[in-house]
Amino acid sequence: MEIIGSMSAMQRFSKALRLSGKTIGFVPTMGALHEGHLSIVRESVKANDITIVSIFVNPAQFSEGEDFNRYPRDYDNDIKKLGGLLADAVFIPTVDSVYPDGYKTYVEVRGLSDKLCGQFRLGHFSGVATVVLKLFNAVMPVRAYFGLKDYQQCVVLKKMSADLNLDIEIVLCPTVREPDGLAMSSRNAYLSAEERLDAALIYKALKEAELAVKDGSLKVRAIAPRLRETLSGVKSITEIQYASAYDPDTLDEITGGARVLIAAAVKMGGTRLIDNIMVDLQAAEGVVC
Ligand code: AMP
């Protein structure tokens, strides 16, 4: 497996592969890899001649006071895990290589970046869109893979890709969970033992709302108060940033519709956790809006 450390070296590597007719699948990550990441890498390995995984803790997507400095970094273990999955290259660019002195260009996906997480993480999605576009230009993939756990990120990047006519298929992969339902995340490592137990109640609350909406005992417009009631009863949750039903395309809060995204972001002390479930109400019986 190749280990590549700069944007220019990555471009040279990928250009040669593309010229020889190989398809490249790309999985961008911030590292501290867990089974959620690895499941995505496996999808890429299955569908492409070459799979390239990037590991880059992107300073541009962390706001003031967030966890950029303490974000877990475990490059040696990550490289071992990727080698075992038959990934072909790991791209670990330095911050200077991505953002050299005098860097000035940022990508804005208006109208989607400022909702949900964007209200609480100012500039986050501009940082994400910018780095992903730069990584795309270095890796030159045919397909790029993202996890639905970060649902808003998927919507923002699909829109960027369509608006900027990128010739890259954006593939969205299901959320991988711990046995108790908690969505896997590199940030779960920050949780104390008590917080970790309570963290499973986030998915449980979303799931309960989903089942109640599907069996008709909860109206879509009552999802938000139900979630707030349940989540505010969880001892370790110190702040509920959002918890409601959203339009899966516009990310606006909704009171009905064929497809509903039930999503929440909470804080447990200094740790921010997000999760979501997509509900197909057309397929369900007994739904009342
Ligand atoms: P991150 O390293 O957190 O930036 O994540 C890199 C990619 O892995 C993103 O596309 C995430 O959405 C995805 N991802 C993170 N956690 C999970 C998970 N539990 N299940 C599926 N995909 C995930």
Coordinates of C-alpha atoms and ligand atoms in Angstrom, one line a residue:
M1 CA 0.0 0.0 0.0
E2 CA 1.4 3.4 -1.0
I3 CA 1.5 6.2 1.6
I4 CA 1.3 9.6 0.0
G5 CA 2.0 12.9 1.9
S6 CA 1.4 15.8 -0.4
M7 CA -1.2 17.1 -2.8
S8 CA 1.3 17.2 -5.8
A9 CA 2.5 13.6 -5.1
M10 CA -1.2 12.5 -4.9
Q11 CA -2.0 14.1 -8.2
R12 CA 0.9 12.4 -10.0
F13 CA 0.0 9.0 -8.6
S14 CA -3.7 9.4 -9.6
K15 CA -3.0 10.9 -13.0
A16 CA -0.9 7.9 -14.0
L17 CA -3.7 5.5 -12.8
R18 CA -6.4 7.4 -14.7
L19 CA -4.3 7.4 -17.9
S20 CA -4.0 3.7 -17.6
G21 CA -7.8 3.4 -17.5
K22 CA -8.1 2.4 -13.8
T23 CA -11.2 3.4 -11.8
I24 CA -10.4 5.1 -8.5
G25 CA -12.7 5.0 -5.5
F26 CA -12.0 7.6 -2.8
V27 CA -12.9 7.5 0.9
P28 CA -12.1 10.8 2.7
T29 CA -11.7 10.5 6.5
M30 CA -10.2 12.3 9.5
G31 CA -8.7 9.0 10.7
A32 CA -8.9 7.2 14.1
L33 CA -10.6 4.6 11.9
H34 CA -13.4 2.4 13.2
E35 CA -15.8 -0.1 11.6
G36 CA -18.0 2.7 10.2
H37 CA -15.0 3.9 8.1
L38 CA -13.9 0.4 7.2
S39 CA -17.3 -0.6 5.9
I40 CA -17.1 2.3 3.5
V41 CA -13.6 1.3 2.4
R42 CA -14.9 -2.2 1.7
E43 CA -17.6 -0.8 -0.6
S44 CA -15.0 1.1 -2.6
V45 CA -12.7 -1.9 -2.8
K46 CA -15.6 -4.0 -4.2
A47 CA -16.6 -1.4 -6.9
N48 CA -13.3 0.1 -8.1
D49 CA -9.9 -1.0 -9.5
I50 CA -8.1 1.2 -7.0
T51 CA -9.2 2.5 -3.6
I52 CA -7.5 5.6 -2.0
V53 CA -8.3 6.6 1.6
S54 CA -7.3 10.1 2.9
I55 CA -6.7 10.9 6.5
F56 CA -6.7 14.6 7.1
V57 CA -7.9 16.4 10.3
N58 CA -9.0 19.5 8.4
P59 CA -8.5 22.7 10.4
A60 CA -10.9 24.6 8.2
Q61 CA -13.9 22.6 9.4
F62 CA -13.3 23.2 13.1
S63 CA -14.7 26.4 14.6
E64 CA -13.0 28.3 17.4
G65 CA -13.0 26.4 20.7
E66 CA -13.8 23.0 19.0
D67 CA -11.6 19.9 19.4
F68 CA -9.1 20.3 16.5
N69 CA -6.1 19.9 18.7
R70 CA -7.4 16.9 20.7
Y71 CA -9.1 15.1 17.8
P72 CA -7.8 11.5 18.0
R73 CA -4.9 10.8 15.7
D74 CA -3.6 7.2 15.3
Y75 CA -1.9 7.0 11.9
D76 CA 0.1 3.7 12.5
N77 CA -3.0 1.8 13.5
D78 CA -5.1 3.3 10.7
I79 CA -2.5 2.3 8.1
K80 CA -2.5 -1.3 9.4
K81 CA -6.3 -1.5 9.2
L82 CA -6.3 -0.1 5.7
G83 CA -3.6 -2.5 4.5
G84 CA -5.7 -5.4 5.8
L85 CA -8.6 -4.3 3.6
L86 CA -6.5 -4.1 0.5
A87 CA -6.8 -0.3 0.1
D88 CA -4.2 0.7 -2.5
A89 CA -3.0 4.0 -1.1
V90 CA -3.4 6.2 2.0
F91 CA -3.2 9.9 1.4
I92 CA -2.0 11.8 4.5
P93 CA -1.4 15.3 3.4
T94 CA 0.2 17.9 5.7
V95 CA -1.8 21.0 6.6
D96 CA 0.8 23.1 4.7
S97 CA 0.3 21.0 1.6
V98 CA -3.4 21.5 1.6
Y99 CA -3.4 25.2 2.8
P100 CA -0.1 26.7 1.8
D101 CA 0.7 30.2 3.0
G102 CA -1.6 32.8 1.4
Y103 CA -4.4 30.3 0.8
K104 CA -7.6 32.2 -0.1
T105 CA -10.3 30.1 -1.8
Y106 CA -13.4 28.6 0.0
V107 CA -16.5 26.8 -1.3
E108 CA -19.9 27.8 0.1
V109 CA -23.0 25.7 -0.5
R110 CA -25.6 28.3 0.3
G111 CA -28.9 27.4 1.9
L112 CA -27.8 24.0 3.1
S113 CA -24.7 24.8 5.1
D114 CA -26.4 27.1 7.6
K115 CA -29.1 24.6 8.8
L116 CA -28.9 21.9 11.5
C117 CA -25.2 21.4 12.5
G118 CA -24.3 24.6 10.5
Q119 CA -26.2 26.7 13.1
F120 CA -23.9 25.5 15.8
R121 CA -20.7 25.0 13.9
L122 CA -20.1 28.3 12.0
G123 CA -18.1 27.8 8.8
H124 CA -18.0 24.0 9.3
F125 CA -19.6 23.0 6.0
S126 CA -17.6 25.6 4.0
G127 CA -14.5 23.9 5.5
V128 CA -15.8 20.5 4.5
A129 CA -16.8 21.5 1.0
T130 CA -13.5 23.2 0.4
V131 CA -11.3 20.3 1.6
V132 CA -13.4 17.7 -0.2
L133 CA -13.1 19.6 -3.5
K134 CA -9.4 20.0 -3.0
L135 CA -9.0 16.3 -2.2
F136 CA -11.1 15.4 -5.2
N137 CA -8.7 17.4 -7.4
A138 CA -5.8 15.6 -6.0
V139 CA -7.2 12.0 -6.0
M140 CA -9.3 12.3 -9.2
P141 CA -11.8 9.6 -8.3
V142 CA -14.6 8.1 -10.4
R143 CA -16.5 7.5 -7.2
A144 CA -16.3 9.0 -3.7
Y145 CA -17.9 7.4 -0.6
F146 CA -19.5 9.1 2.4
G147 CA -21.4 7.9 5.4
L148 CA -25.0 8.7 6.1
K149 CA -24.2 9.2 9.7
D150 CA -23.1 12.7 8.7
Y151 CA -26.4 13.2 6.7
Q152 CA -26.1 17.0 6.2
Q153 CA -22.5 16.5 4.9
C154 CA -23.9 14.1 2.3
V155 CA -26.5 16.6 1.2
V156 CA -24.0 19.5 1.1
L157 CA -21.4 17.5 -0.9
K158 CA -24.0 16.1 -3.4
K159 CA -25.2 19.6 -4.1
M160 CA -21.6 20.9 -4.5
S161 CA -20.9 18.1 -6.8
A162 CA -24.0 18.8 -9.0
D163 CA -23.6 22.6 -8.9
L164 CA -19.9 22.4 -9.9
N165 CA -20.5 19.7 -12.5
L166 CA -18.0 17.4 -10.9
D167 CA -17.9 14.1 -12.8
I168 CA -17.7 12.0 -9.7
E169 CA -20.4 9.6 -8.4
I170 CA -21.2 10.4 -4.8
V171 CA -22.0 7.1 -3.0
L172 CA -23.8 7.2 0.4
C173 CA -23.2 4.4 2.8
P174 CA -25.4 3.2 5.8
T175 CA -24.5 4.1 9.4
V176 CA -22.6 1.4 11.3
R177 CA -23.6 1.1 14.9
E178 CA -22.3 -0.3 18.2
P179 CA -24.3 -3.3 19.4
D180 CA -26.4 -1.0 21.7
G181 CA -27.2 1.2 18.7
L182 CA -24.8 4.1 19.2
A183 CA -23.5 5.4 15.9
M184 CA -19.8 4.7 15.7
S185 CA -17.7 7.9 15.8
S186 CA -14.1 8.7 16.5
R187 CA -15.5 11.2 19.1
N188 CA -17.1 8.4 21.1
A189 CA -13.6 7.9 22.6
Y190 CA -14.1 11.2 24.5
L191 CA -17.0 9.8 26.5
S192 CA -16.8 8.7 30.2
A193 CA -18.2 5.3 31.1
E194 CA -21.5 6.8 32.2
E195 CA -21.8 9.1 29.1
R196 CA -21.0 6.1 26.9
L197 CA -24.0 4.1 28.4
D198 CA -26.3 7.2 28.1
A199 CA -25.1 7.8 24.5
A200 CA -27.0 4.7 23.3
L201 CA -30.2 6.5 24.4
I202 CA -29.9 9.0 21.5
Y203 CA -30.5 6.3 18.8
K204 CA -33.1 4.7 21.1
A205 CA -35.0 8.0 21.1
L206 CA -34.8 8.4 17.3
K207 CA -35.9 4.8 16.8
E208 CA -38.9 5.1 19.2
A209 CA -40.0 8.2 17.3
E210 CA -39.7 6.4 14.0
L211 CA -41.7 3.4 15.2
A212 CA -44.4 5.6 16.8
V213 CA -44.7 7.7 13.6
K214 CA -44.9 4.6 11.5
D215 CA -47.6 2.9 13.6
G216 CA -49.6 6.2 13.7
S217 CA -49.4 6.8 17.4
L218 CA -47.2 9.9 16.9
K219 CA -47.8 12.7 14.4
V220 CA -44.8 14.0 12.4
R221 CA -45.3 17.4 14.0
A222 CA -45.1 15.9 17.5
I223 CA -41.7 14.3 16.8
A224 CA -39.8 17.4 18.0
P225 CA -41.5 17.7 21.4
R226 CA -41.3 13.9 21.9
L227 CA -37.6 13.8 21.2
R228 CA -36.9 16.8 23.4
E229 CA -38.8 15.2 26.3
T230 CA -37.0 11.9 25.9
L231 CA -33.5 13.4 25.4
S232 CA -33.9 15.9 28.2
G233 CA -34.4 13.0 30.6
V234 CA -31.0 11.5 29.8
K235 CA -28.6 12.4 32.6
S236 CA -25.4 12.9 30.6
I237 CA -27.0 15.1 27.9
T238 CA -26.1 18.7 28.8
E239 CA -27.5 20.4 25.7
I240 CA -29.9 19.5 22.9
Q241 CA -28.9 21.5 19.9
Y242 CA -31.6 20.2 17.6
A243 CA -34.0 17.3 17.5
S244 CA -36.8 17.2 15.1
A245 CA -38.2 16.0 11.7
Y246 CA -36.7 17.4 8.6
D247 CA -37.1 17.4 4.9
P248 CA -34.3 15.1 3.6
D249 CA -33.6 17.4 0.6
T250 CA -33.9 20.9 2.0
L251 CA -33.2 20.1 5.6
D252 CA -36.1 22.4 6.7
E253 CA -38.2 21.3 9.7
I254 CA -41.4 19.6 8.4
T255 CA -44.7 18.4 9.8
G256 CA -45.4 15.8 7.2
G257 CA -44.3 14.3 3.9
A258 CA -43.4 11.0 2.2
R259 CA -39.8 10.9 3.6
V260 CA -38.8 12.3 6.9
L261 CA -35.3 12.6 8.3
I262 CA -35.4 12.3 12.1
A263 CA -32.2 13.9 13.3
A264 CA -30.6 15.1 16.6
A265 CA -27.4 16.8 17.8
V266 CA -26.7 16.8 21.5
K267 CA -23.8 17.6 23.8
M268 CA -22.5 15.4 26.6
G269 CA -20.2 17.8 28.4
G270 CA -17.6 18.8 25.9
T271 CA -18.5 16.0 23.4
R272 CA -20.9 16.7 20.6
L273 CA -22.9 13.7 19.2
I274 CA -25.1 13.5 16.1
D275 CA -27.4 10.8 14.7
N276 CA -30.3 10.4 12.3
I277 CA -32.8 8.0 10.8
M278 CA -34.5 8.2 7.5
V279 CA -38.2 7.3 7.6
D280 CA -40.2 6.3 4.6
L281 CA -43.8 7.1 5.5
Q282 CA -45.2 6.0 2.2
A283 CA -44.4 2.5 3.0
A284 CA -45.9 2.8 6.5
E285 CA -49.5 2.3 7.5
G286 CA -51.6 4.5 9.8
V287 CA -49.6 7.7 9.5
V288 CA -51.2 10.9 10.6
C289 CA -49.6 14.3 9.8
Ligands
AMP1 P1 -14.8 11.2 9.6 O1 -13.5 10.6 9.8 O2 -15.6 11.3 10.9 O3 -14.7 12.5 8.9 O4 -15.7 10.3 8.7 C1 -15.2 9.9 7.4 C2 -16.3 9.3 6.7 O5 -16.8 8.1 7.4 C3 -17.5 10.2 6.5 O6 -18.1 10.1 5.2 C4 -18.5 9.8 7.6 O7 -19.8 10.1 7.3 C5 -18.2 8.3 7.6 N1 -18.6 7.7 8.9 C6 -18.2 8.1 10.1 N2 -18.8 7.3 11.1 C7 -19.6 6.4 10.4 C8 -20.5 5.4 10.8 N3 -20.7 5.1 12.1 N4 -21.1 4.7 9.9 C9 -20.9 4.9 8.6 N5 -20.1 5.9 8.1 C10 -19.5 6.7 9.0

